[in-house]
Short mmCIF file of C-alpha atoms and ligand atoms in Angstrom, two decimals:
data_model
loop_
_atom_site.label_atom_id
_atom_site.label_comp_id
_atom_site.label_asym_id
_atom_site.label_seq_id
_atom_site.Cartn_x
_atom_site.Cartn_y
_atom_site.Cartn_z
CA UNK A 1 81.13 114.08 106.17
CA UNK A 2 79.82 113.04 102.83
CA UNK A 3 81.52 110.40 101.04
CA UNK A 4 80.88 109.96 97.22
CA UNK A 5 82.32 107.22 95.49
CA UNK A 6 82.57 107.25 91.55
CA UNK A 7 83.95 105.51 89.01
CA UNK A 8 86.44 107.19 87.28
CA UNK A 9 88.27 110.68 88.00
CA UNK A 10 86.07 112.34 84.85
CA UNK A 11 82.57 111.35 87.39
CA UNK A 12 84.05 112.22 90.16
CA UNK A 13 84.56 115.68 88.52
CA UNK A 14 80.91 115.66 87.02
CA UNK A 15 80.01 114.97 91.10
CA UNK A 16 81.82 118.17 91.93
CA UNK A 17 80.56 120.20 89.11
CA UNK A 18 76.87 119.44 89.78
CA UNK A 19 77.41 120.44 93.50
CA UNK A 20 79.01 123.62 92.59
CA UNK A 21 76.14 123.51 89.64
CA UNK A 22 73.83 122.95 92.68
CA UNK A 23 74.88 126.08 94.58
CA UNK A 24 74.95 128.92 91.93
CA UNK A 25 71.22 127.54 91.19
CA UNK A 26 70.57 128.12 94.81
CA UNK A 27 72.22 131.20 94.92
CA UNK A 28 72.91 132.64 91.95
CA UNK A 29 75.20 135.15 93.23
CA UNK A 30 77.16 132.84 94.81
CA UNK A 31 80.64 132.79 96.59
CA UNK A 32 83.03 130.27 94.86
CA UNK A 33 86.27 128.89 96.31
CA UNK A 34 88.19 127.37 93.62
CA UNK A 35 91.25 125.79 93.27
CA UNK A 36 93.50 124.54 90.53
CA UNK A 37 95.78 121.23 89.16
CA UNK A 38 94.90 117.98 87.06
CA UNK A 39 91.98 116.59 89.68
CA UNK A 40 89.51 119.90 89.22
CA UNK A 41 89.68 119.45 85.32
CA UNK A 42 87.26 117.76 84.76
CA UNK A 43 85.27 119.75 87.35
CA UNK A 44 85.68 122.42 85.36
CA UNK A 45 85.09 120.97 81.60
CA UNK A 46 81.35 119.92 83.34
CA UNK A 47 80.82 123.37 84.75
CA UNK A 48 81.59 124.82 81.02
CA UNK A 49 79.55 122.15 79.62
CA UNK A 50 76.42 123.25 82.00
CA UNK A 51 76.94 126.88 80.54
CA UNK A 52 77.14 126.37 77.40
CA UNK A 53 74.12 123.99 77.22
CA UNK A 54 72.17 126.74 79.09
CA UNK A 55 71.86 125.47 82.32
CA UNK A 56 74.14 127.42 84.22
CA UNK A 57 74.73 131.41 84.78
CA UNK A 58 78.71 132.48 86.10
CA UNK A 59 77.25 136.16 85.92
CA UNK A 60 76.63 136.79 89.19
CA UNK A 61 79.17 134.60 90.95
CA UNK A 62 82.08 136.18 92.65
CA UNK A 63 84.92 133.47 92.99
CA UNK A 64 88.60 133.20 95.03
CA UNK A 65 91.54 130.88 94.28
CA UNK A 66 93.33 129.21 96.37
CA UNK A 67 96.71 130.22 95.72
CA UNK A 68 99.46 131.69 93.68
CA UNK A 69 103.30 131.69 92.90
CA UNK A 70 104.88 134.32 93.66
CA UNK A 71 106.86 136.07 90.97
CA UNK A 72 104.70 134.63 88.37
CA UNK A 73 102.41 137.11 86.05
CA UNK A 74 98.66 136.50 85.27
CA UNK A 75 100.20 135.54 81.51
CA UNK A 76 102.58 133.27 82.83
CA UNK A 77 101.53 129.99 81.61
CA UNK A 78 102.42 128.59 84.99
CA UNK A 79 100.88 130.69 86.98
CA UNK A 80 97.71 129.69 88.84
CA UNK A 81 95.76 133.16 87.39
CA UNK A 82 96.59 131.52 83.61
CA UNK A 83 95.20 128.21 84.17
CA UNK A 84 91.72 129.51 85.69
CA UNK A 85 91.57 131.51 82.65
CA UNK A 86 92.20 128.37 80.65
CA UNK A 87 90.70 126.30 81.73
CA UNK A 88 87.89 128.08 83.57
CA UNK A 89 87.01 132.03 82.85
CA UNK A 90 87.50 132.31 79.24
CA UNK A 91 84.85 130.09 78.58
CA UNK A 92 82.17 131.59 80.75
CA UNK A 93 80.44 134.46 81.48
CA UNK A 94 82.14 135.57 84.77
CA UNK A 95 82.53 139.35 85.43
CA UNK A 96 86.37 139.66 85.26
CA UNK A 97 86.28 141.67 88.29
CA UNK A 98 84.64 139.28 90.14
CA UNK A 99 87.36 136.73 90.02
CA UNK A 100 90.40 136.58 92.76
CA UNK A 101 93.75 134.85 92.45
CA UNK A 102 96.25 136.12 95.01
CA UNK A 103 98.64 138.72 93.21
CA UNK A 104 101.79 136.76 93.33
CA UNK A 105 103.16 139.95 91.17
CA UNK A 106 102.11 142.83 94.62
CA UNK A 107 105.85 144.17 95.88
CA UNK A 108 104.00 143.65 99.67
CA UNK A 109 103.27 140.49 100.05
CA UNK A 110 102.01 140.56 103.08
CA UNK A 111 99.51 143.55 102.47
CA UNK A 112 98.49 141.12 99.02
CA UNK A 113 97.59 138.60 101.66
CA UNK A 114 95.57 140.96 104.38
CA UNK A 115 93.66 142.35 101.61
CA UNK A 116 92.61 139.26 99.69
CA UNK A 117 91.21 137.77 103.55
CA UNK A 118 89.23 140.95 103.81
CA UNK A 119 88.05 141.16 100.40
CA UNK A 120 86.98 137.07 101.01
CA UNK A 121 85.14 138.43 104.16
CA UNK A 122 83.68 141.53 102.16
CA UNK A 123 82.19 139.08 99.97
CA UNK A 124 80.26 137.41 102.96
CA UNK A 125 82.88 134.37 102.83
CA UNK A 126 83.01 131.79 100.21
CA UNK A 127 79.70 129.61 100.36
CA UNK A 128 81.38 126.43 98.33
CA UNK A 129 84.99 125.91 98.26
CA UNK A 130 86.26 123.61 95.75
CA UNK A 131 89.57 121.78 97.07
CA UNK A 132 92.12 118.84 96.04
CA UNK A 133 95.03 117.33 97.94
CA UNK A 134 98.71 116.50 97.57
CA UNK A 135 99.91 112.78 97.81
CA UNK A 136 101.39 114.32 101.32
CA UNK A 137 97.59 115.74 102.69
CA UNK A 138 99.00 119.37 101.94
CA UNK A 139 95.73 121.49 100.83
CA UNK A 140 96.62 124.82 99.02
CA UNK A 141 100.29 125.29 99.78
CA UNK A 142 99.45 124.41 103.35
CA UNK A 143 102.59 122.05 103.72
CA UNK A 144 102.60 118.97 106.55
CA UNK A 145 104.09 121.37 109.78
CA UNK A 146 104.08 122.13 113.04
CA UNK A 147 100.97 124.73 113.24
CA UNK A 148 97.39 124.77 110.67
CA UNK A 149 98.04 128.46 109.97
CA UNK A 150 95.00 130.22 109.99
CA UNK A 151 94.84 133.32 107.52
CA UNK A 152 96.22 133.79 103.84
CA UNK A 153 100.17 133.74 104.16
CA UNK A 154 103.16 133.64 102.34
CA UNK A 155 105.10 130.50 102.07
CA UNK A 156 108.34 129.19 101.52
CA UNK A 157 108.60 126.19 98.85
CA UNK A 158 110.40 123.20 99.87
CA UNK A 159 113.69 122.50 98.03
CA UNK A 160 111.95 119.75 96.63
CA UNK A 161 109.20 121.01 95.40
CA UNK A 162 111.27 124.07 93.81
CA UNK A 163 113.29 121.24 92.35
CA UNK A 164 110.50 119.86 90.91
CA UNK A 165 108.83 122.72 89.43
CA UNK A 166 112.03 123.73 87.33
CA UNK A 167 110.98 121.37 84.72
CA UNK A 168 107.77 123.89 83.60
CA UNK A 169 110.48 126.57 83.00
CA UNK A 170 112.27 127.43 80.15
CA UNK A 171 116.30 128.07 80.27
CA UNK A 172 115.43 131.80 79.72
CA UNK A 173 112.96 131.59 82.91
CA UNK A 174 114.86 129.56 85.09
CA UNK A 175 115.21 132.95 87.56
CA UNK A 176 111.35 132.45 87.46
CA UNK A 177 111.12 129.17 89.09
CA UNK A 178 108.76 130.36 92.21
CA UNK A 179 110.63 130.61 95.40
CA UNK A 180 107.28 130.96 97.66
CA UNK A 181 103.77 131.15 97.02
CA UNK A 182 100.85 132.91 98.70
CA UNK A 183 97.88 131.23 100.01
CA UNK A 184 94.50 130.45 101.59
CA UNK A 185 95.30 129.22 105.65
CA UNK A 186 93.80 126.72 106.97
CA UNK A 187 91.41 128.78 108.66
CA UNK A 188 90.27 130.75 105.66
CA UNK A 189 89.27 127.06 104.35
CA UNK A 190 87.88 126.29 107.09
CA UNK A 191 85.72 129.49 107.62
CA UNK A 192 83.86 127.84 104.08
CA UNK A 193 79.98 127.34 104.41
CA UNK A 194 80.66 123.93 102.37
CA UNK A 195 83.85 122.42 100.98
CA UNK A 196 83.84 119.97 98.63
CA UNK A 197 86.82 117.48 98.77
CA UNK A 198 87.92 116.05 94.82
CA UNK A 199 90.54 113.02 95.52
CA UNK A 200 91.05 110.89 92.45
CA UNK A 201 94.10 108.63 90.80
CA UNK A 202 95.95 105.78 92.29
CA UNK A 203 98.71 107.74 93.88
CA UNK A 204 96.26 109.40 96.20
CA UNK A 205 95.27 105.92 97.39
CA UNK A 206 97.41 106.51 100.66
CA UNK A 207 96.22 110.21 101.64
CA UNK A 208 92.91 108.84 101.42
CA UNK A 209 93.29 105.86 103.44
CA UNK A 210 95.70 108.36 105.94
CA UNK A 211 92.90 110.96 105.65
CA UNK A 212 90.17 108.62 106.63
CA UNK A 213 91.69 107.20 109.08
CA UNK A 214 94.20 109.95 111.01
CA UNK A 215 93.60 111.73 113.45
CA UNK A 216 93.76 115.18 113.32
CA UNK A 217 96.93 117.26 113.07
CA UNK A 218 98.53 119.55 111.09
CA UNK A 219 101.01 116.97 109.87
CA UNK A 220 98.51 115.83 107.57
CA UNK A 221 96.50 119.19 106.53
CA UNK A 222 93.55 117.38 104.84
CA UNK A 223 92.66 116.30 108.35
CA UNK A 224 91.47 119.00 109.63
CA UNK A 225 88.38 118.92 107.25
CA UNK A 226 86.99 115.80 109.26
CA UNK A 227 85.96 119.22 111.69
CA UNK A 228 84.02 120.96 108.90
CA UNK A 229 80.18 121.10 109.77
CA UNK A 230 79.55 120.72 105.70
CA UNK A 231 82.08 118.64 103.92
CA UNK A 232 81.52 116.29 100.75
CA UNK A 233 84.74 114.25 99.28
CA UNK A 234 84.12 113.30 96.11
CA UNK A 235 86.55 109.72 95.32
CA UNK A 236 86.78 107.79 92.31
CA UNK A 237 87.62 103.79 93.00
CA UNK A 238 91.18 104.34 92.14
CA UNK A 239 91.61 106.62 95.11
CA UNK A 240 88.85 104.69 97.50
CA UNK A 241 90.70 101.18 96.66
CA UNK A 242 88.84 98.24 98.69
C1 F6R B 301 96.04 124.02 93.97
C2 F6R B 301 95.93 123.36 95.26
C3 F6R B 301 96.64 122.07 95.54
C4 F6R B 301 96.18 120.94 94.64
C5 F6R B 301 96.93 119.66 94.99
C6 F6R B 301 96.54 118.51 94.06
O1 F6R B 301 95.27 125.21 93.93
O2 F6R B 301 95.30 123.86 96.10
O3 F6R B 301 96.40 121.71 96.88
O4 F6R B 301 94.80 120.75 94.80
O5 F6R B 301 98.31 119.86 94.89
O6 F6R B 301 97.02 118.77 92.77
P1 F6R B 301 96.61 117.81 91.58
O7 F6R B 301 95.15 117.93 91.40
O8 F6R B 301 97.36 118.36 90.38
O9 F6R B 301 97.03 116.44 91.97
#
């Protein structure tokens, strides 16, 4: 495992970005995991930054998401589809078609999930997949639990986290509020050529220290990466502490 310790949480994304930079130099038709929420950012203001200044080429690239709600359309501003967009694919030159988010919309769920696996192994598997982690070690919406499920899956929310959410939703949406969510298993992570770990902020602090120093079990997801042949965690000194 390859620890890199910056500064702040805006290097720690540059870090990231000139990995992922790194890889669709390498191989410019790349497989990109990707995943979304406040830590990747930055991860992804460098990568636009790189393509803009000429450095860097999305046309070839083929990328998957982590995860979706479920029940929430691409133009739902909290959907996971409408933040890549955002803050990713509008401002690049990805092929459209080449870029997978889970369908939270498909009426079978499960099918949704079976075909996005085989359309990840169709692909040839994702060569880097970009990943952050909850303040409880979940990765994706792979929850602390009993089992590391292997392939994409549906999941139930916690109340909690349900509870939590209801805040992003209007009065008129409030039937919106996402009940479960489909994503990656722990295996399809796993099955990544490279992962590249982004932990930054003070309130991560913990799950780093519990990360670094757990053993490994599925009551603390994140974990399970210390068994990954090609993993780089990318800190800043808030998260690292001492
Ligand atoms: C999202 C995802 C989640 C987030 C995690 C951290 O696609 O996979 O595991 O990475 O919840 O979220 P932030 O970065 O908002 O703290």
């Amino acid at each position: 495992m390859n620890i890199i310790t910056c500064k702040t949480a805006q290097d720690a994304g540059i870090a990231a970005a000139t990995l992922f930079a790194g890889q669709v130099i390498q191989k410019p038709n790349a497989v990109l995991g990707l995943a979304t929420g406040g830590t990747v950012e930055p991860v992804y203001e460098e990568l636009i930054r790189l393509y803009k200044e000429g450095f860097l080429s999305f046309e070839e690239t083929t990328t998957f998401n982590l995860d979706e709600y479920v029940g929430l359309s691409a133009e739902h501003d909290q959907s996971y589809r409408y933040f890549m967009q955002n803050k990713l694919f509008d401002h690049v030159d990805i092929v459209s078609e080449n870029t997978h988010v889970p369908n939270g919309m498909a009426s079978d769920l499960a099918l949704e999930c079976a075909s996005y696996e085989a359309a990840i192994n169709a692909a040839g598997g994702i060569d880097m997949q970009l990943l952050g982690v909850g303040p409880n070690g979940h990765i994706a919406f792979n929850e602390p639990s009993d089992v590391f499920e292997n392939d994409t899956n549906v999941v139930s929310l916690t109340q909690s986290t349900i509870e939590a959410n209801k805040r992003f939703f209007s009065n008129a949406d409030a039937n919106l509020v996402p009940r479960q969510a489909l994503t990656m298993g722990i295996g399809t992570i796993m099955r990544a050529k490279k992962l590249v770990m982004v932990i930054t902020g003070e309130n991560k602090r913990e799950v780093t220290k519990a990360f670094l120093e757990s053993a490994i079990t599925p009551q603390l997801p994140i974990s399970v990466l210390k068994l990954h042949q090609n993993v780089t965690v990318v800190l800043d000194k808030a998260a690292a502490g001492k």
